[in-house]
Coordinates of C-alpha atoms in Angstrom, one line a residue:
M8 CA 0.0 0.0 0.0
A9 CA 1.4 3.4 -1.0
V10 CA 2.3 5.8 1.8
P11 CA 0.3 9.1 1.4
T12 CA 2.5 12.1 0.7
S13 CA 1.9 15.9 0.8
S14 CA 0.5 17.3 -2.4
Q15 CA 2.3 20.6 -1.6
P16 CA 5.6 21.5 -3.3
E17 CA 8.6 21.3 -1.1
M18 CA 9.1 25.1 -1.2
A19 CA 5.5 25.7 -0.1
G20 CA 6.0 23.3 2.8
N21 CA 9.1 25.1 3.9
D22 CA 7.3 28.4 3.8
I23 CA 4.5 27.1 6.0
H24 CA 7.0 25.7 8.5
R25 CA 8.9 29.1 8.5
E26 CA 5.7 31.1 9.0
A27 CA 4.6 28.9 11.8
S28 CA 7.8 29.7 13.7
L29 CA 7.3 33.5 13.3
Q30 CA 5.1 35.8 15.4
N31 CA 4.3 38.1 12.4
P32 CA 5.2 36.5 9.1
D33 CA 4.8 38.8 6.2
P34 CA 1.5 38.3 4.4
P35 CA 1.9 35.7 1.6
T36 CA 0.9 36.4 -2.0
D37 CA -2.5 34.7 -1.6
S38 CA -3.5 36.8 1.5
Q39 CA -6.2 39.4 2.0
T40 CA -3.4 42.0 2.3
A41 CA -1.9 41.0 -1.1
A42 CA -5.3 41.2 -2.8
I43 CA -6.0 44.7 -1.5
V44 CA -2.5 45.9 -2.3
G45 CA -2.7 44.4 -5.8
E46 CA -6.0 46.2 -6.4
H47 CA -4.7 49.6 -5.2
L48 CA -1.2 49.7 -6.6
Q49 CA -2.3 50.1 -10.2
Y50 CA -3.7 53.5 -9.3
M51 CA -0.8 54.8 -7.2
V52 CA 2.3 56.6 -8.5
A53 CA 5.2 54.4 -7.6
T54 CA 7.1 56.8 -5.4
Y55 CA 7.6 54.2 -2.6
V56 CA 8.4 50.5 -2.3
R57 CA 6.6 49.2 0.8
P58 CA 7.0 45.9 2.6
P59 CA 4.0 43.5 2.5
P60 CA 2.0 44.4 5.7
M61 CA -0.9 46.9 5.5
M62 CA -1.3 48.9 8.7
V63 CA -4.9 49.7 9.8
K64 CA -4.8 50.5 13.5
G65 CA -2.6 52.0 16.1
E66 CA -2.6 52.6 19.9
G67 CA 0.3 53.9 22.0
C68 CA 3.5 52.3 20.8
Y69 CA 1.8 49.5 18.9
I70 CA 0.4 49.2 15.4
W71 CA -1.7 46.4 13.8
D72 CA -2.0 45.2 10.2
I73 CA -5.1 44.1 8.4
E74 CA -4.3 40.5 9.3
N75 CA -4.5 41.6 13.0
R76 CA -0.8 41.1 13.6
R77 CA 0.6 43.5 16.2
Y78 CA 4.0 45.3 15.9
L79 CA 5.9 47.3 18.5
D80 CA 6.8 50.6 16.7
F81 CA 10.4 51.9 17.0
T82 CA 9.8 54.2 14.0
A83 CA 6.9 56.5 15.2
G84 CA 6.1 57.2 11.5
I85 CA 9.7 58.4 11.0
A86 CA 10.0 60.4 14.2
V87 CA 6.4 61.8 13.9
N88 CA 4.2 60.1 16.5
A89 CA 6.0 61.4 19.5
L90 CA 2.9 61.0 21.6
G91 CA 2.3 57.5 20.2
H92 CA -0.5 56.3 17.9
C93 CA -4.1 57.6 18.3
D94 CA -3.4 59.8 21.4
P95 CA -6.9 59.9 23.1
E96 CA -6.9 63.7 23.8
M97 CA -5.7 64.4 20.2
A98 CA -8.6 62.2 18.9
K99 CA -11.0 64.1 21.1
L100 CA -9.7 67.5 19.9
I101 CA -9.9 66.4 16.2
S102 CA -13.6 65.5 16.7
Q103 CA -14.4 68.8 18.6
Q104 CA -12.6 71.1 16.1
A105 CA -14.0 69.2 13.1
R106 CA -17.4 70.0 14.3
T107 CA -16.5 73.7 14.9
L108 CA -14.2 75.0 12.1
I109 CA -11.7 73.2 10.0
H110 CA -10.5 75.7 7.4
T111 CA -11.0 79.4 6.4
S112 CA -7.8 80.2 4.5
N113 CA -5.4 82.9 5.6
L114 CA -7.6 85.6 4.3
Y115 CA -9.2 85.6 7.7
H116 CA -8.1 85.4 11.4
N117 CA -8.7 82.3 13.4
P118 CA -8.0 81.8 17.2
W119 CA -5.5 79.0 16.8
T120 CA -2.8 80.1 14.4
G121 CA -1.7 83.0 16.6
A122 CA -2.1 80.9 19.8
L123 CA 0.2 78.2 18.4
S124 CA 2.7 80.8 17.2
Q125 CA 2.7 82.5 20.7
L126 CA 3.2 79.1 22.4
L127 CA 6.0 78.1 20.2
V128 CA 7.9 81.3 20.8
S129 CA 7.3 81.3 24.6
K130 CA 8.2 77.6 25.1
T131 CA 11.3 78.1 23.0
H132 CA 12.4 81.0 25.3
E133 CA 11.6 78.9 28.4
S134 CA 13.7 76.0 27.1
G135 CA 16.9 78.2 26.7
S136 CA 16.8 77.8 22.9
M137 CA 16.8 80.5 20.1
H138 CA 16.7 83.4 22.5
E139 CA 15.7 85.9 19.8
A140 CA 12.8 83.8 18.5
S141 CA 10.0 86.3 17.7
K142 CA 7.5 85.2 15.0
V143 CA 6.2 82.0 13.3
F144 CA 5.1 81.1 9.8
V145 CA 2.8 78.0 9.9
C146 CA 2.6 75.7 6.9
N147 CA 1.9 72.0 6.2
S148 CA 5.1 70.0 6.2
G149 CA 8.8 70.0 6.9
S150 CA 9.8 70.5 3.3
E151 CA 7.5 73.6 3.2
A152 CA 9.0 74.9 6.4
N153 CA 12.4 74.7 4.8
E154 CA 11.2 76.3 1.6
A155 CA 10.0 79.2 3.7
A156 CA 13.3 79.4 5.5
I157 CA 15.3 79.4 2.2
K158 CA 13.0 82.1 0.7
F159 CA 13.3 84.2 3.9
A160 CA 17.1 83.9 3.8
R161 CA 17.1 85.0 0.1
K162 CA 14.9 88.0 1.0
V163 CA 17.2 89.0 3.8
G164 CA 20.1 88.8 1.4
K165 CA 18.3 90.9 -1.2
I166 CA 17.6 93.6 1.4
R167 CA 21.2 93.6 2.7
Q168 CA 22.7 93.5 -0.8
P169 CA 20.2 94.9 -3.3
S170 CA 22.5 94.0 -6.2
G171 CA 21.5 90.3 -5.6
E172 CA 25.1 89.2 -5.0
Q173 CA 24.2 87.8 -1.6
H174 CA 22.0 84.9 -2.7
E175 CA 23.9 81.7 -2.1
I176 CA 22.5 79.0 0.3
V177 CA 25.0 76.6 2.0
S178 CA 24.1 73.1 3.2
F179 CA 26.0 70.0 4.0
N180 CA 26.7 66.5 2.7
Q181 CA 24.5 63.7 4.2
S182 CA 21.8 66.3 5.0
F183 CA 18.2 65.9 4.1
H184 CA 15.9 68.9 3.9
G185 CA 13.0 67.8 1.7
R186 CA 11.9 66.9 -1.8
T187 CA 10.4 70.1 -3.1
M188 CA 12.8 72.0 -5.5
G189 CA 14.3 74.5 -3.0
S190 CA 14.7 72.0 -0.1
L191 CA 15.9 69.3 -2.6
S192 CA 18.5 71.8 -3.9
A193 CA 19.8 72.0 -0.3
T194 CA 19.9 68.1 -0.1
P195 CA 23.2 67.1 -1.9
N196 CA 22.3 63.5 -2.6
P197 CA 22.6 62.5 -6.3
K198 CA 20.0 59.8 -6.0
Y199 CA 17.4 62.5 -5.3
Q200 CA 18.8 65.4 -7.3
K201 CA 19.8 63.8 -10.6
P202 CA 16.4 62.9 -11.9
F203 CA 15.2 66.5 -11.5
G204 CA 18.3 68.5 -12.4
P205 CA 19.3 71.1 -12.9
M206 CA 18.8 72.2 -9.3
I207 CA 18.0 75.8 -8.4
P208 CA 21.2 77.9 -8.9
G209 CA 23.1 79.3 -5.9
F210 CA 23.4 76.3 -3.6
R211 CA 26.8 75.2 -2.2
Y212 CA 27.7 72.1 -0.2
G213 CA 30.3 71.5 2.5
N214 CA 31.3 68.7 4.8
Y215 CA 29.5 68.3 8.1
N216 CA 31.6 69.2 11.1
D217 CA 34.4 70.5 8.9
E218 CA 35.3 73.7 10.8
A219 CA 38.4 74.4 8.7
G220 CA 36.3 74.6 5.5
I221 CA 33.7 77.1 6.8
K222 CA 35.5 80.3 5.8
D223 CA 35.8 79.3 2.2
L224 CA 32.4 77.8 2.1
V225 CA 30.4 80.7 3.7
T226 CA 31.3 83.9 1.9
E227 CA 30.1 87.4 1.3
K228 CA 27.8 85.9 -1.3
T229 CA 26.1 83.6 1.2
C230 CA 22.6 84.7 2.4
G231 CA 21.8 81.6 4.4
V232 CA 23.3 78.4 5.9
I233 CA 20.9 75.5 6.7
V234 CA 22.1 72.7 8.9
E235 CA 20.6 69.9 11.1
P236 CA 22.0 69.8 14.6
I237 CA 21.5 66.1 14.3
Q238 CA 21.3 64.6 10.8
G239 CA 18.5 62.1 10.9
E240 CA 18.2 60.6 7.4
G241 CA 21.9 61.0 6.8
G242 CA 22.8 58.5 9.6
V243 CA 22.1 60.1 13.0
N244 CA 25.2 62.2 12.8
M245 CA 25.7 64.9 15.5
A246 CA 27.1 68.3 14.8
T247 CA 29.8 69.3 17.3
P248 CA 29.0 72.4 19.4
S249 CA 32.2 74.0 18.1
F250 CA 31.1 73.4 14.5
L251 CA 27.7 75.1 15.1
Q252 CA 29.4 78.0 17.0
A253 CA 31.8 78.4 14.1
L254 CA 28.9 78.5 11.6
R255 CA 27.2 81.2 13.8
D256 CA 30.3 83.3 14.0
R257 CA 30.9 83.1 10.2
C258 CA 27.3 84.0 9.5
N259 CA 27.7 87.0 11.7
E260 CA 30.8 88.0 9.8
V261 CA 29.2 87.9 6.4
G262 CA 25.7 88.9 7.3
A263 CA 24.1 85.5 6.5
V264 CA 21.1 83.9 8.1
L265 CA 21.7 80.7 10.1
I266 CA 18.9 78.1 9.8
Y267 CA 18.6 75.1 12.1
D268 CA 16.5 72.3 10.6
E269 CA 15.1 70.6 13.7
I270 CA 12.3 68.8 11.8
Q271 CA 13.4 65.4 13.0
C272 CA 15.6 66.1 16.0
G273 CA 13.5 68.8 17.6
L274 CA 10.4 68.9 19.9
S275 CA 12.0 67.0 22.9
R276 CA 13.3 64.1 20.9
T277 CA 16.7 64.8 22.5
G278 CA 15.3 65.4 26.0
Q279 CA 15.2 69.2 25.4
L280 CA 12.6 71.1 23.4
W281 CA 15.2 71.8 20.7
A282 CA 18.4 69.9 20.0
H283 CA 20.4 73.2 20.1
A284 CA 19.1 74.1 23.6
S285 CA 22.4 73.1 25.2
L286 CA 24.3 75.6 23.1
P287 CA 25.2 79.1 24.4
P288 CA 23.1 82.0 23.0
S289 CA 26.0 83.0 20.9
A290 CA 25.4 79.8 18.8
H291 CA 21.6 80.2 18.4
P292 CA 20.1 80.4 14.9
D293 CA 18.1 83.1 13.1
I294 CA 15.5 80.5 11.9
V295 CA 14.3 77.1 13.2
T296 CA 12.2 74.8 11.1
T297 CA 9.9 72.2 12.5
A298 CA 7.3 69.7 11.5
K299 CA 7.0 65.9 12.1
A300 CA 6.2 65.7 15.9
L301 CA 4.5 69.1 15.7
G302 CA 1.3 67.4 14.4
N303 CA 1.9 63.8 15.8
G304 CA 0.7 62.6 12.4
F305 CA -1.5 65.5 11.4
P306 CA 0.1 67.6 8.6
I307 CA 1.7 70.8 9.9
G308 CA 5.0 72.5 9.8
A309 CA 6.4 75.8 11.1
T310 CA 9.2 78.3 10.5
M311 CA 10.3 80.3 13.5
V312 CA 12.3 83.5 12.9
T313 CA 13.9 86.3 14.8
E314 CA 12.6 89.9 14.6
E315 CA 15.5 90.8 12.4
V316 CA 14.4 88.2 9.8
A317 CA 10.6 88.9 10.3
K318 CA 10.9 92.6 9.5
C319 CA 12.3 91.7 6.0
I320 CA 9.1 89.7 5.1
V321 CA 6.1 91.7 4.0
T322 CA 2.6 91.0 2.8
G323 CA 2.6 88.9 -0.3
D324 CA 6.2 87.6 0.1
H325 CA 5.0 84.1 1.0
G326 CA 1.8 82.3 1.7
T327 CA -0.1 79.0 2.0
T328 CA -3.7 78.0 1.4
F329 CA -4.0 75.2 4.1
G330 CA -1.2 76.3 6.5
G331 CA -2.3 77.6 9.8
N332 CA -5.8 76.1 9.5
P333 CA -7.7 76.0 12.9
L334 CA -7.7 72.1 13.1
A335 CA -4.0 71.6 12.6
C336 CA -3.0 74.5 14.8
R337 CA -5.3 73.5 17.7
L338 CA -3.8 70.0 17.6
A339 CA -0.2 71.4 17.5
H340 CA -1.0 73.7 20.4
Y341 CA -2.0 70.7 22.5
I342 CA 1.0 68.7 21.2
I343 CA 3.5 71.4 22.1
S344 CA 2.0 71.7 25.5
R345 CA 2.6 68.0 26.1
L346 CA 6.0 67.7 24.5
S347 CA 7.4 70.7 26.5
E348 CA 6.5 69.1 29.8
P349 CA 9.7 68.6 32.0
E350 CA 8.5 65.2 33.1
L351 CA 8.3 63.9 29.5
Q352 CA 11.7 65.4 28.7
Q353 CA 13.3 63.8 31.7
G354 CA 11.7 60.5 30.7
V355 CA 13.4 60.7 27.3
L356 CA 16.8 61.0 28.9
E357 CA 16.1 58.0 31.2
K358 CA 14.9 55.9 28.3
E359 CA 18.0 56.8 26.4
K360 CA 20.0 55.1 29.2
I361 CA 17.9 51.9 28.8
F362 CA 18.4 51.9 25.0
R363 CA 22.2 52.4 25.4
A364 CA 22.4 49.6 28.0
G365 CA 20.6 47.3 25.7
I366 CA 22.7 48.3 22.7
E367 CA 25.8 47.6 24.8
R368 CA 24.5 44.1 25.4
L369 CA 23.9 43.7 21.6
Q370 CA 27.5 44.9 20.9
K371 CA 28.9 42.2 23.2
R372 CA 26.7 39.6 21.5
F373 CA 27.5 40.7 17.9
P374 CA 30.9 42.5 18.1
E375 CA 31.6 41.9 14.4
A376 CA 28.4 43.5 13.3
I377 CA 28.0 46.6 15.5
K378 CA 30.5 49.4 15.2
E379 CA 29.0 52.2 17.4
V380 CA 25.9 54.0 18.5
R381 CA 25.2 57.7 17.8
G382 CA 22.7 60.2 18.7
R383 CA 21.0 61.7 21.8
G384 CA 17.7 61.1 23.7
L385 CA 15.4 59.0 21.5
I386 CA 17.0 59.6 18.1
L387 CA 19.7 56.9 18.0
G388 CA 21.6 55.3 15.2
L389 CA 23.2 51.8 15.4
Q390 CA 26.1 51.7 13.0
L391 CA 26.5 48.2 11.5
T392 CA 29.2 46.7 9.3
Q393 CA 26.8 45.4 6.8
D394 CA 23.5 46.1 5.0
P395 CA 20.7 45.9 7.7
T396 CA 17.9 45.1 5.3
S397 CA 17.6 41.5 6.4
I398 CA 17.6 42.6 10.1
V399 CA 14.7 45.0 9.4
T400 CA 12.8 42.2 7.7
A401 CA 13.5 39.7 10.5
A402 CA 12.5 42.2 13.2
R403 CA 9.3 43.0 11.4
E404 CA 8.4 39.3 11.1
R405 CA 8.9 39.0 14.9
G406 CA 6.8 42.0 15.7
L407 CA 9.2 45.0 15.7
L408 CA 9.3 47.9 13.3
V409 CA 12.7 49.5 12.8
I410 CA 14.0 51.7 9.9
T411 CA 17.4 52.5 8.5
C412 CA 19.2 55.7 7.6
G413 CA 22.6 56.8 6.1
T414 CA 24.8 53.8 5.2
N415 CA 24.3 50.5 7.1
T416 CA 22.6 52.3 10.1
L417 CA 19.6 51.2 12.1
R418 CA 17.6 54.1 13.4
F419 CA 15.6 54.2 16.6
V420 CA 13.0 57.0 16.8
P421 CA 10.2 55.5 18.9
P422 CA 7.3 57.5 20.4
L423 CA 8.6 59.6 23.3
I424 CA 6.0 58.0 25.6
I425 CA 7.4 54.5 25.1
S426 CA 7.7 52.6 28.4
N427 CA 10.9 51.0 29.8
E428 CA 9.2 47.6 29.4
E429 CA 8.5 48.3 25.7
I430 CA 12.1 49.3 25.1
E431 CA 13.3 46.0 26.6
E432 CA 10.7 44.1 24.6
G433 CA 11.8 45.7 21.4
L434 CA 15.5 45.2 22.1
G435 CA 14.8 41.5 22.8
I436 CA 13.1 41.1 19.5
L437 CA 16.0 43.0 17.8
E438 CA 18.4 40.5 19.3
Q439 CA 16.4 37.6 18.0
A440 CA 16.3 39.2 14.5
M441 CA 20.0 39.9 14.5
E442 CA 20.8 36.3 15.6
V443 CA 18.8 35.0 12.6
A444 CA 19.9 37.6 10.1
L445 CA 23.6 37.3 11.0
S446 CA 23.7 33.6 11.2
P447 CA 25.4 31.8 8.3
K448 CA 22.9 29.0 8.7
E449 CA 19.9 31.2 8.2
Q450 CA 18.8 33.2 5.2
V451 CA 16.3 36.1 5.6
D452 CA 15.3 37.6 2.2
G453 CA 14.9 41.3 2.8
T454 CA 11.7 42.6 1.2
K455 CA 13.6 45.7 0.2
G456 CA 10.8 47.9 1.6
Q457 CA 12.0 51.4 1.0
Q458 CA 13.5 53.2 4.0
E459 CA 13.6 56.9 3.6
M460 CA 17.1 58.1 2.6
A461 CA 18.5 54.6 2.5
P462 CA 21.5 54.7 0.1
K463 CA 19.9 51.9 -2.0
G464 CA 16.6 53.2 -2.3
R465 CA 10.3 65.0 4.2

């Protein structure tokens, strides 16, 4: 009598065994997720490559896909959801304001644009940051905030030098300031610039933390210098205090505007309201740009300027249809109030210690794979010696979301409300993922889901 055998191909059998051993295996090609994705993709411009799961629900530091798999989120929507997913008070405010007034345009006053601007300036002063902060332009995104900053710097240059000679904008290698044409021109990454060249004229690029090169880089033709105190997409690279001070001094010498792009590193992600708060007033900027955590997932950005810059901007110089709408500004007002709480900021510093202790354990476990950890607070980069794609995939299939940045760097930017237990849980999953991905006996096929600013792929 013949022995019954499985009718499934060997490969399919292996896949089933593998999926059974994983907490969150990526949805297969015959899943509900794949069916929905396949239906939708034909109508979507292919600007992103996404991994298989389709996310449908979030709460706190967790997010669920349509197959009801739960993931611990160490990404916070790329440093956006600082208060976690679906903050209850934020949901309540959205409902209240949506029933009251959503949009009027900037042709009319509303109570919340000015209230948010006032709160941003006052909290900035209280934090010991940007001591000459005076006024705010509210927009819809980080890229728009940087576009405004670039335009404001150009306008200041035009006023100080009517001939137009003072028009150049300086930025730095490994930076990321956005994808619109002005902010893209300030982002010297060939992958992003080449398809859309030529860039806007008048942009110059230098090396981050290269103090010796500042004098030749920033000249009498420079109207503005834009720099991230901590480069997020570029690899979690930290500017030295002396570099930022030297930039400030040189901008003073030539009459240029100094712009700190704190879109990713600001709003208490370092344990201080702004990443530059630890600098002396002599190194403070003329402009700070912000977005991401400002809306905790709701689109909003802002450009904060000194009075010296503000007086150069007059009616008609710049504008926005949606920016400053009552709904976005009421939400941001609440979010700033929360993120500026001393208890939350102190908690960020305590959680950094837990992350670093866990990373130290990982370094001892995988000394050949981990080179160093960079960053401050809850913007941390784990520099690896190899492509982390397989680690990202293995972590996701075990219930942890992490992203990359720079070259071979894992980036941790979790919600600022994450608990100590959730950090330990995530690091435990990461250890399992690294054990699998780095083992010569195992093979984890990375899905190549696009990670923003990954060298292979606001």
